[in-house]
PDB file of C-alpha atoms in Angstrom:
ATOM      1  CA  LYS A   1       0.094   0.414  -0.197  1.00 80.00           C
ATOM      2  CA  GLU A   2       2.460   2.335   0.632  1.00 84.00           C
ATOM      3  CA  ALA A   3       5.067   1.647  -2.343  1.00 87.00           C
ATOM      4  CA  MET A   4       0.934   2.745  -4.467  1.00 86.00           C
ATOM      5  CA  GLU A   5       1.122   5.346  -2.386  1.00 87.00           C
ATOM      6  CA  GLN A   6       4.541   6.885  -3.209  1.00 90.00           C
ATOM      7  CA  LYS A   7       4.190   5.511  -6.121  1.00 90.00           C
ATOM      8  CA  GLN A   8       7.038   3.154  -6.161  1.00 93.00           C
ATOM      9  CA  PHE A   9       5.613   1.648  -8.445  1.00 94.00           C
ATOM     10  CA  LYS A  10       6.403   2.768 -12.007  1.00 95.00           C
ATOM     11  CA  VAL A  11       5.385   1.946 -15.270  1.00 96.00           C
ATOM     12  CA  TYR A  12       8.154   0.745 -18.727  1.00 96.00           C
ATOM     13  CA  PHE A  13       6.487   0.200 -21.861  1.00 97.00           C
ATOM     14  CA  GLN A  14       7.182  -2.765 -23.985  1.00 97.00           C
ATOM     15  CA  PRO A  15       6.495  -1.758 -28.308  1.00 97.00           C
ATOM     16  CA  LYS A  16       5.130  -3.572 -30.028  1.00 97.00           C
ATOM     17  CA  TYR A  17       6.062  -3.788 -33.988  1.00 96.00           C
ATOM     18  CA  SER A  18       3.551  -4.394 -37.376  1.00 95.00           C
ATOM     19  CA  ILE A  19       5.363  -6.664 -39.663  1.00 92.00           C
ATOM     20  CA  LYS A  20       3.073  -5.833 -42.495  1.00 90.00           C
ATOM     21  CA  SER A  21       3.396  -1.768 -41.591  1.00 91.00           C
ATOM     22  CA  HIS A  22       7.390  -1.456 -40.196  1.00 92.00           C
ATOM     23  CA  GLU A  23       5.442   0.850 -37.759  1.00 93.00           C
ATOM     24  CA  ILE A  24       4.746   0.295 -33.233  1.00 94.00           C
ATOM     25  CA  THR A  25       1.287  -0.241 -33.523  1.00 94.00           C
ATOM     26  CA  GLY A  26       0.840  -0.034 -29.853  1.00 96.00           C
ATOM     27  CA  ALA A  27       2.860  -1.179 -26.664  1.00 97.00           C
ATOM     28  CA  GLU A  28       2.373  -3.680 -23.216  1.00 97.00           C
ATOM     29  CA  ALA A  29       1.920  -1.470 -20.084  1.00 97.00           C
ATOM     30  CA  LEU A  30       5.050  -3.788 -17.818  1.00 96.00           C
ATOM     31  CA  VAL A  31       5.284  -2.639 -13.863  1.00 95.00           C
ATOM     32  CA  ARG A  32       8.806  -2.672 -12.424  1.00 95.00           C
ATOM     33  CA  TRP A  33       8.846  -1.767  -8.334  1.00 94.00           C
ATOM     34  CA  GLU A  34      11.853   1.672  -8.014  1.00 93.00           C
ATOM     35  CA  ARG A  35      12.330   0.723  -4.008  1.00 90.00           C
ATOM     36  CA  ASP A  36      13.429   3.254  -1.616  1.00 86.00           C
ATOM     37  CA  ASN A  37      16.618   1.668  -1.881  1.00 88.00           C
ATOM     38  CA  GLY A  38      17.951   1.943  -4.640  1.00 86.00           C
ATOM     39  CA  THR A  39      17.068  -1.128  -6.117  1.00 91.00           C
ATOM     40  CA  VAL A  40      14.691  -2.344  -8.888  1.00 91.00           C
ATOM     41  CA  LEU A  41      12.283  -5.551  -8.787  1.00 90.00           C
ATOM     42  CA  SER A  42      11.425  -7.392 -11.867  1.00 88.00           C
ATOM     43  CA  PRO A  43       7.560  -8.228 -11.463  1.00 89.00           C
ATOM     44  CA  ASN A  44       8.946 -11.567 -10.428  1.00 88.00           C
ATOM     45  CA  ALA A  45       9.699 -11.114  -7.204  1.00 89.00           C
ATOM     46  CA  PHE A  46       6.354  -9.270  -6.192  1.00 89.00           C
ATOM     47  CA  ILE A  47       4.151 -10.211  -8.285  1.00 89.00           C
ATOM     48  CA  PRO A  48       2.879 -13.923  -7.723  1.00 87.00           C
ATOM     49  CA  VAL A  49       3.353 -12.706  -3.401  1.00 88.00           C
ATOM     50  CA  TYR A  50       0.426 -10.158  -4.467  1.00 87.00           C
ATOM     51  CA  GLU A  51      -1.825 -12.506  -6.131  1.00 85.00           C
ATOM     52  CA  ASN A  52      -1.386 -14.792  -2.868  1.00 86.00           C
ATOM     53  CA  ASN A  53      -2.362 -11.586  -0.096  1.00 87.00           C
ATOM     54  CA  GLY A  54      -5.376 -10.755  -2.960  1.00 82.00           C
ATOM     55  CA  LYS A  55      -3.650  -7.150  -3.280  1.00 87.00           C
ATOM     56  CA  ILE A  56      -3.899  -7.926  -7.325  1.00 89.00           C
ATOM     57  CA  ILE A  57      -6.638  -5.918  -7.913  1.00 91.00           C
ATOM     58  CA  ASP A  58      -5.168  -3.375  -5.891  1.00 92.00           C
ATOM     59  CA  LEU A  59      -1.735  -3.145  -8.275  1.00 93.00           C
ATOM     60  CA  ASP A  60      -3.577  -3.791 -11.393  1.00 94.00           C
ATOM     61  CA  PHE A  61      -6.168  -0.936 -10.671  1.00 95.00           C
ATOM     62  CA  TYR A  62      -2.993   1.435 -10.132  1.00 95.00           C
ATOM     63  CA  VAL A  63      -0.813   1.046 -13.345  1.00 96.00           C
ATOM     64  CA  PHE A  64      -3.959   0.994 -15.175  1.00 97.00           C
ATOM     65  CA  GLU A  65      -4.565   4.206 -13.847  1.00 97.00           C
ATOM     66  CA  THR A  66      -1.295   5.645 -14.912  1.00 96.00           C
ATOM     67  CA  VAL A  67      -1.667   4.022 -18.202  1.00 98.00           C
ATOM     68  CA  VAL A  68      -4.827   6.001 -18.705  1.00 98.00           C
ATOM     69  CA  GLU A  69      -3.198   8.658 -17.278  1.00 97.00           C
ATOM     70  CA  PHE A  70      -0.567   9.339 -19.351  1.00 97.00           C
ATOM     71  CA  ILE A  71      -2.936   8.454 -22.768  1.00 97.00           C
ATOM     72  CA  ALA A  72      -4.630  11.076 -21.150  1.00 97.00           C
ATOM     73  CA  GLU A  73      -1.430  13.607 -20.543  1.00 95.00           C
ATOM     74  CA  ASN A  74      -0.171  12.736 -24.415  1.00 93.00           C
ATOM     75  CA  LEU A  75      -2.980  13.500 -25.940  1.00 93.00           C
ATOM     76  CA  LYS A  76      -3.613  16.389 -24.941  1.00 93.00           C
ATOM     77  CA  ALA A  77      -0.155  17.584 -25.290  1.00 90.00           C
ATOM     78  CA  GLY A  78      -1.220  16.218 -29.216  1.00 90.00           C
ATOM     79  CA  ARG A  79       1.457  13.148 -29.749  1.00 86.00           C
ATOM     80  CA  GLU A  80       0.479  10.183 -31.392  1.00 84.00           C
ATOM     81  CA  GLN A  81      -0.777   7.618 -29.249  1.00 90.00           C
ATOM     82  CA  VAL A  82      -1.078   3.989 -29.714  1.00 95.00           C
ATOM     83  CA  PRO A  83      -3.375   1.533 -27.531  1.00 96.00           C
ATOM     84  CA  ILE A  84      -1.197   0.444 -24.743  1.00 98.00           C
ATOM     85  CA  SER A  85      -1.821  -2.538 -22.985  1.00 97.00           C
ATOM     86  CA  ILE A  86      -2.629  -4.125 -19.536  1.00 97.00           C
ATOM     87  CA  ASN A  87      -2.195  -6.829 -17.364  1.00 93.00           C
ATOM     88  CA  ALA A  88      -5.493  -7.493 -15.608  1.00 91.00           C
ATOM     89  CA  SER A  89      -5.185 -10.957 -13.205  1.00 87.00           C
ATOM     90  CA  SER A  90      -8.123 -13.446 -12.978  1.00 81.00           C
ATOM     91  CA  LEU A  91      -8.720 -12.701  -9.429  1.00 82.00           C
ATOM     92  CA  HIS A  92     -10.594  -9.400 -12.029  1.00 84.00           C
ATOM     93  CA  ALA A  93     -13.736 -12.126 -12.627  1.00 79.00           C
ATOM     94  CA  SER A  94     -15.457 -12.606  -9.369  1.00 80.00           C
ATOM     95  CA  ASP A  95     -16.111  -9.540  -8.848  1.00 84.00           C
ATOM     96  CA  PRO A  96     -18.668  -7.852 -10.816  1.00 83.00           C
ATOM     97  CA  GLN A  97     -18.110  -4.041 -10.699  1.00 88.00           C
ATOM     98  CA  THR A  98     -14.662  -4.511 -11.715  1.00 92.00           C
ATOM     99  CA  ILE A  99     -15.937  -3.644 -15.103  1.00 93.00           C
ATOM    100  CA  ASN A 100     -18.052  -0.299 -13.602  1.00 95.00           C
ATOM    101  CA  THR A 101     -13.769   0.834 -12.084  1.00 96.00           C
ATOM    102  CA  TYR A 102     -12.099   0.473 -15.803  1.00 97.00           C
ATOM    103  CA  ILE A 103     -14.678   1.943 -16.761  1.00 97.00           C
ATOM    104  CA  ASN A 104     -14.936   5.057 -14.356  1.00 98.00           C
ATOM    105  CA  ILE A 105     -10.917   5.275 -15.328  1.00 98.00           C
ATOM    106  CA  LEU A 106     -11.581   6.292 -18.270  1.00 98.00           C
ATOM    107  CA  LYS A 107     -14.144   8.643 -17.952  1.00 98.00           C
ATOM    108  CA  LYS A 108     -12.148  10.535 -15.782  1.00 98.00           C
ATOM    109  CA  TYR A 109      -9.477  10.336 -17.656  1.00 98.00           C
ATOM    110  CA  ASN A 110     -11.530  10.943 -20.982  1.00 97.00           C
ATOM    111  CA  VAL A 111      -9.755   8.298 -22.986  1.00 97.00           C
ATOM    112  CA  ASP A 112     -11.898   6.379 -25.264  1.00 97.00           C
ATOM    113  CA  PRO A 113     -11.367   2.647 -24.633  1.00 97.00           C
ATOM    114  CA  THR A 114     -10.280   1.713 -27.662  1.00 96.00           C
ATOM    115  CA  MET A 115      -6.645   3.369 -27.173  1.00 97.00           C
ATOM    116  CA  VAL A 116      -6.288   0.269 -24.281  1.00 97.00           C
ATOM    117  CA  GLU A 117      -6.250  -3.272 -24.465  1.00 97.00           C
ATOM    118  CA  ILE A 118      -7.207  -6.035 -20.796  1.00 95.00           C
ATOM    119  CA  GLU A 119      -4.449  -9.172 -21.064  1.00 92.00           C
ATOM    120  CA  LEU A 120      -5.510 -12.401 -18.410  1.00 84.00           C
ATOM    121  CA  THR A 121      -2.845 -15.026 -19.136  1.00 71.00           C
ATOM    122  CA  GLU A 122      -4.135 -18.214 -21.232  1.00 59.00           C
ATOM    123  CA  THR A 123      -3.801 -19.926 -17.615  1.00 59.00           C
ATOM    124  CA  ALA A 124      -6.323 -18.076 -16.238  1.00 61.00           C
ATOM    125  CA  VAL A 125      -8.692 -18.400 -18.472  1.00 60.00           C
ATOM    126  CA  VAL A 126      -8.405 -21.797 -18.278  1.00 58.00           C
ATOM    127  CA  SER A 127      -9.015 -21.844 -15.274  1.00 59.00           C
ATOM    128  CA  GLU A 128     -11.279 -19.033 -14.332  1.00 63.00           C
ATOM    129  CA  TYR A 129     -13.530 -20.427 -17.413  1.00 67.00           C
ATOM    130  CA  GLU A 130     -17.085 -18.823 -17.053  1.00 75.00           C
ATOM    131  CA  SER A 131     -16.952 -16.182 -15.415  1.00 79.00           C
ATOM    132  CA  VAL A 132     -13.031 -15.052 -17.670  1.00 80.00           C
ATOM    133  CA  ARG A 133     -15.893 -15.371 -20.311  1.00 82.00           C
ATOM    134  CA  LYS A 134     -18.439 -12.948 -18.837  1.00 85.00           C
ATOM    135  CA  LEU A 135     -15.166 -10.847 -17.996  1.00 87.00           C
ATOM    136  CA  PHE A 136     -14.459 -10.025 -21.562  1.00 86.00           C
ATOM    137  CA  ASP A 137     -17.484 -10.186 -23.309  1.00 89.00           C
ATOM    138  CA  SER A 138     -18.095  -7.321 -20.828  1.00 91.00           C
ATOM    139  CA  PHE A 139     -14.417  -4.887 -22.034  1.00 93.00           C
ATOM    140  CA  GLN A 140     -15.757  -5.965 -25.328  1.00 92.00           C
ATOM    141  CA  LEU A 141     -18.401  -5.217 -24.901  1.00 93.00           C
ATOM    142  CA  HIS A 142     -17.301  -1.250 -24.261  1.00 94.00           C
ATOM    143  CA  GLY A 143     -15.098  -1.272 -27.168  1.00 95.00           C
ATOM    144  CA  ILE A 144     -11.921  -1.933 -24.867  1.00 96.00           C
ATOM    145  CA  LYS A 145      -9.749  -5.003 -26.793  1.00 94.00           C
ATOM    146  CA  THR A 146      -9.007  -8.238 -25.050  1.00 93.00           C
ATOM    147  CA  ALA A 147      -6.079 -10.945 -25.551  1.00 91.00           C
ATOM    148  CA  MET A 148      -5.328 -14.107 -23.865  1.00 86.00           C
ATOM    149  CA  ASP A 149      -1.146 -13.645 -22.880  1.00 85.00           C
ATOM    150  CA  ASP A 150       1.014 -16.440 -23.051  1.00 78.00           C
ATOM    151  CA  PHE A 151      -0.828 -19.228 -25.109  1.00 79.00           C
ATOM    152  CA  GLY A 152       0.565 -22.392 -25.489  1.00 70.00           C
ATOM    153  CA  SER A 153       1.949 -22.310 -22.150  1.00 64.00           C
ATOM    154  CA  GLY A 154      -0.483 -24.416 -19.980  1.00 58.00           C
ATOM    155  CA  TYR A 155      -3.191 -26.618 -20.839  1.00 56.00           C
ATOM    156  CA  SER A 156      -4.805 -24.922 -24.429  1.00 54.00           C
ATOM    157  CA  SER A 157      -7.697 -26.049 -25.575  1.00 55.00           C
ATOM    158  CA  PHE A 158      -9.336 -25.682 -28.573  1.00 61.00           C
ATOM    159  CA  GLY A 159     -13.071 -25.691 -27.019  1.00 61.00           C
ATOM    160  CA  MET A 160     -11.796 -22.380 -24.938  1.00 67.00           C
ATOM    161  CA  LEU A 161     -10.965 -21.123 -27.752  1.00 71.00           C
ATOM    162  CA  GLN A 162     -13.978 -20.707 -29.565  1.00 72.00           C
ATOM    163  CA  ASN A 163     -16.133 -19.754 -27.036  1.00 71.00           C
ATOM    164  CA  TYR A 164     -13.699 -17.080 -26.042  1.00 74.00           C
ATOM    165  CA  ASN A 165     -14.232 -13.862 -27.984  1.00 80.00           C
ATOM    166  CA  PHE A 166     -10.886 -12.783 -27.213  1.00 85.00           C
ATOM    167  CA  ASP A 167      -9.411 -10.618 -30.359  1.00 92.00           C
ATOM    168  CA  ILE A 168      -6.399 -10.976 -29.158  1.00 93.00           C
ATOM    169  CA  MET A 169      -3.621 -14.241 -29.279  1.00 91.00           C
ATOM    170  CA  LYS A 170      -0.104 -13.149 -28.367  1.00 92.00           C
ATOM    171  CA  ILE A 171       2.035 -16.790 -29.216  1.00 91.00           C
ATOM    172  CA  ASP A 172       4.095 -17.406 -25.238  1.00 88.00           C
ATOM    173  CA  MET A 173       8.351 -16.888 -25.837  1.00 91.00           C
ATOM    174  CA  SER A 174       8.653 -20.135 -24.914  1.00 90.00           C
ATOM    175  CA  PHE A 175       7.477 -21.101 -29.352  1.00 92.00           C
ATOM    176  CA  VAL A 176       9.131 -18.566 -30.350  1.00 95.00           C
ATOM    177  CA  ARG A 177      12.443 -19.217 -29.039  1.00 94.00           C
ATOM    178  CA  GLN A 178      12.532 -23.156 -30.174  1.00 95.00           C
ATOM    179  CA  ILE A 179      12.026 -21.288 -33.813  1.00 96.00           C
ATOM    180  CA  GLU A 180      15.810 -21.963 -34.930  1.00 95.00           C
ATOM    181  CA  THR A 181      15.783 -25.601 -33.058  1.00 94.00           C
ATOM    182  CA  ASN A 182      12.465 -27.691 -32.906  1.00 95.00           C
ATOM    183  CA  THR A 183      10.697 -28.388 -36.551  1.00 95.00           C
ATOM    184  CA  LYS A 184       7.469 -29.186 -34.087  1.00 94.00           C
ATOM    185  CA  THR A 185       7.717 -26.068 -32.805  1.00 93.00           C
ATOM    186  CA  ARG A 186       7.627 -24.618 -36.267  1.00 96.00           C
ATOM    187  CA  SER A 187       4.445 -26.305 -37.238  1.00 95.00           C
ATOM    188  CA  ILE A 188       2.828 -25.883 -34.177  1.00 91.00           C
ATOM    189  CA  ILE A 189       3.252 -21.943 -34.797  1.00 94.00           C
ATOM    190  CA  ARG A 190       2.548 -21.888 -38.077  1.00 95.00           C
ATOM    191  CA  PHE A 191      -1.288 -23.777 -37.216  1.00 92.00           C
ATOM    192  CA  ILE A 192      -1.718 -21.220 -34.682  1.00 90.00           C
ATOM    193  CA  ILE A 193      -1.429 -18.124 -36.968  1.00 94.00           C
ATOM    194  CA  GLU A 194      -2.741 -19.764 -38.688  1.00 94.00           C
ATOM    195  CA  MET A 195      -5.903 -21.191 -37.366  1.00 90.00           C
ATOM    196  CA  ALA A 196      -5.939 -17.739 -35.704  1.00 91.00           C
ATOM    197  CA  HIS A 197      -6.533 -15.568 -38.474  1.00 94.00           C
ATOM    198  CA  THR A 198      -9.943 -18.021 -39.803  1.00 92.00           C
ATOM    199  CA  MET A 199     -11.295 -16.328 -36.314  1.00 90.00           C
ATOM    200  CA  ASP A 200      -9.881 -13.190 -36.927  1.00 92.00           C
ATOM    201  CA  ILE A 201      -8.018 -13.599 -34.159  1.00 93.00           C
ATOM    202  CA  LYS A 202      -4.044 -11.107 -34.563  1.00 95.00           C
ATOM    203  CA  ILE A 203      -1.319 -13.033 -33.309  1.00 96.00           C
ATOM    204  CA  ILE A 204       1.300 -11.376 -31.657  1.00 97.00           C
ATOM    205  CA  ALA A 205       4.484 -13.571 -30.916  1.00 96.00           C
ATOM    206  CA  GLU A 206       6.688 -12.108 -27.901  1.00 94.00           C
ATOM    207  CA  GLY A 207      10.379 -13.082 -26.642  1.00 94.00           C
ATOM    208  CA  ALA A 208      11.483 -12.425 -30.639  1.00 95.00           C
ATOM    209  CA  GLU A 209      15.096 -12.354 -30.375  1.00 95.00           C
ATOM    210  CA  THR A 210      16.603 -13.258 -33.580  1.00 96.00           C
ATOM    211  CA  LYS A 211      16.636 -12.161 -36.800  1.00 96.00           C
ATOM    212  CA  GLU A 212      16.053 -16.650 -37.835  1.00 97.00           C
ATOM    213  CA  GLN A 213      12.665 -15.592 -35.320  1.00 97.00           C
ATOM    214  CA  VAL A 214      12.010 -12.744 -36.416  1.00 97.00           C
ATOM    215  CA  GLU A 215      12.324 -13.861 -41.098  1.00 97.00           C
ATOM    216  CA  PHE A 216      10.063 -16.952 -39.360  1.00 97.00           C
ATOM    217  CA  LEU A 217       6.291 -15.055 -37.703  1.00 97.00           C
ATOM    218  CA  ARG A 218       7.148 -12.988 -41.030  1.00 96.00           C
ATOM    219  CA  ASP A 219       6.991 -15.699 -43.455  1.00 97.00           C
ATOM    220  CA  ASN A 220       4.723 -17.941 -42.323  1.00 97.00           C
ATOM    221  CA  GLY A 221       1.558 -14.195 -41.268  1.00 97.00           C
ATOM    222  CA  CYS A 222       2.351 -13.151 -37.675  1.00 97.00           C
ATOM    223  CA  ASP A 223       1.333  -9.498 -36.830  1.00 97.00           C
ATOM    224  CA  TYR A 224       2.475  -8.065 -34.559  1.00 97.00           C
ATOM    225  CA  ILE A 225       6.477  -8.803 -32.530  1.00 97.00           C
ATOM    226  CA  GLN A 226       6.604  -7.608 -28.799  1.00 96.00           C
ATOM    227  CA  GLY A 227      10.546  -8.296 -28.556  1.00 95.00           C
ATOM    228  CA  TYR A 228      14.669  -7.518 -27.704  1.00 95.00           C
ATOM    229  CA  TYR A 229      15.048  -8.059 -31.854  1.00 96.00           C
ATOM    230  CA  PHE A 230      13.205  -4.647 -32.331  1.00 96.00           C
ATOM    231  CA  TYR A 231      12.797  -3.457 -28.965  1.00 96.00           C
ATOM    232  CA  LYS A 232      13.097  -3.944 -24.648  1.00 95.00           C
ATOM    233  CA  PRO A 233      10.780  -2.671 -21.985  1.00 95.00           C
ATOM    234  CA  MET A 234      11.837   1.289 -21.970  1.00 96.00           C
ATOM    235  CA  PRO A 235      10.753   3.639 -19.246  1.00 94.00           C
ATOM    236  CA  GLU A 236       7.992   6.182 -19.694  1.00 94.00           C
ATOM    237  CA  GLU A 237      10.243   9.186 -20.543  1.00 94.00           C
ATOM    238  CA  GLU A 238      12.242   7.346 -23.480  1.00 96.00           C
ATOM    239  CA  PHE A 239       8.891   5.805 -24.664  1.00 96.00           C
ATOM    240  CA  VAL A 240       7.343   8.883 -25.553  1.00 94.00           C
ATOM    241  CA  LYS A 241      10.710  10.016 -27.461  1.00 93.00           C
ATOM    242  CA  LEU A 242      10.553   6.928 -29.704  1.00 92.00           C
ATOM    243  CA  LEU A 243       6.787   8.381 -30.160  1.00 88.00           C
ATOM    244  CA  ASP A 244       8.303  11.500 -31.276  1.00 87.00           C
ATOM    245  CA  ALA A 245      10.811  10.862 -33.302  1.00 83.00           C
ATOM    246  CA  GLY A 246       7.595   8.671 -35.678  1.00 70.00           C
ATOM    247  CA  ARG A 247       9.221   5.448 -34.562  1.00 56.00           C
TER     248      ARG A 247
END
């Protein structure tokens, strides 16, 4: 609570690169904890703790409002702005007021819902099937796009894919990093991309770090890449400069 009150949680942005248009078309908001003693903690160091004690909901709203305020300031300054995706815990699905909180934050800063996207991990989607499906539908009803993160990292279900109406699917980096070494992985990725496109779902590949990986993804119709090959997560100031420079 003190860390949030003191704004020790900082939002970093990792751009999403369009293979077709060769430009930044979005970014994911990633949180870092910059503590008073000068240490910086990655999400892996504190997110699991927040999930276990239920405080992850407060942190999610904190990050969401920080991002929405950032978007509002950029638009007010006349800067070009791309949609930003924000992660959400599956715990939100059990609270019927969740969607109202998100919408009220957008209204507070007068930001159009199309400027944000909500991501949930595949594991969360599978484990909280019905409640998450309703939450996704609520987001989309209000114009907020939804994404399933880390596809392939858990127990993927084709039944789940046909019953959910999400807009974006992110291929887990564990697949992307095996592109150069595993022929089965390459076949799976081709299938995922083709399957998603038949359902009008956009594909983002996470964790691309090499030219070979990028070329394979491009040649097989991947829509966007989010990885170190193009951009690492960066602080707000650096991200703004990147957008101002025309990407």
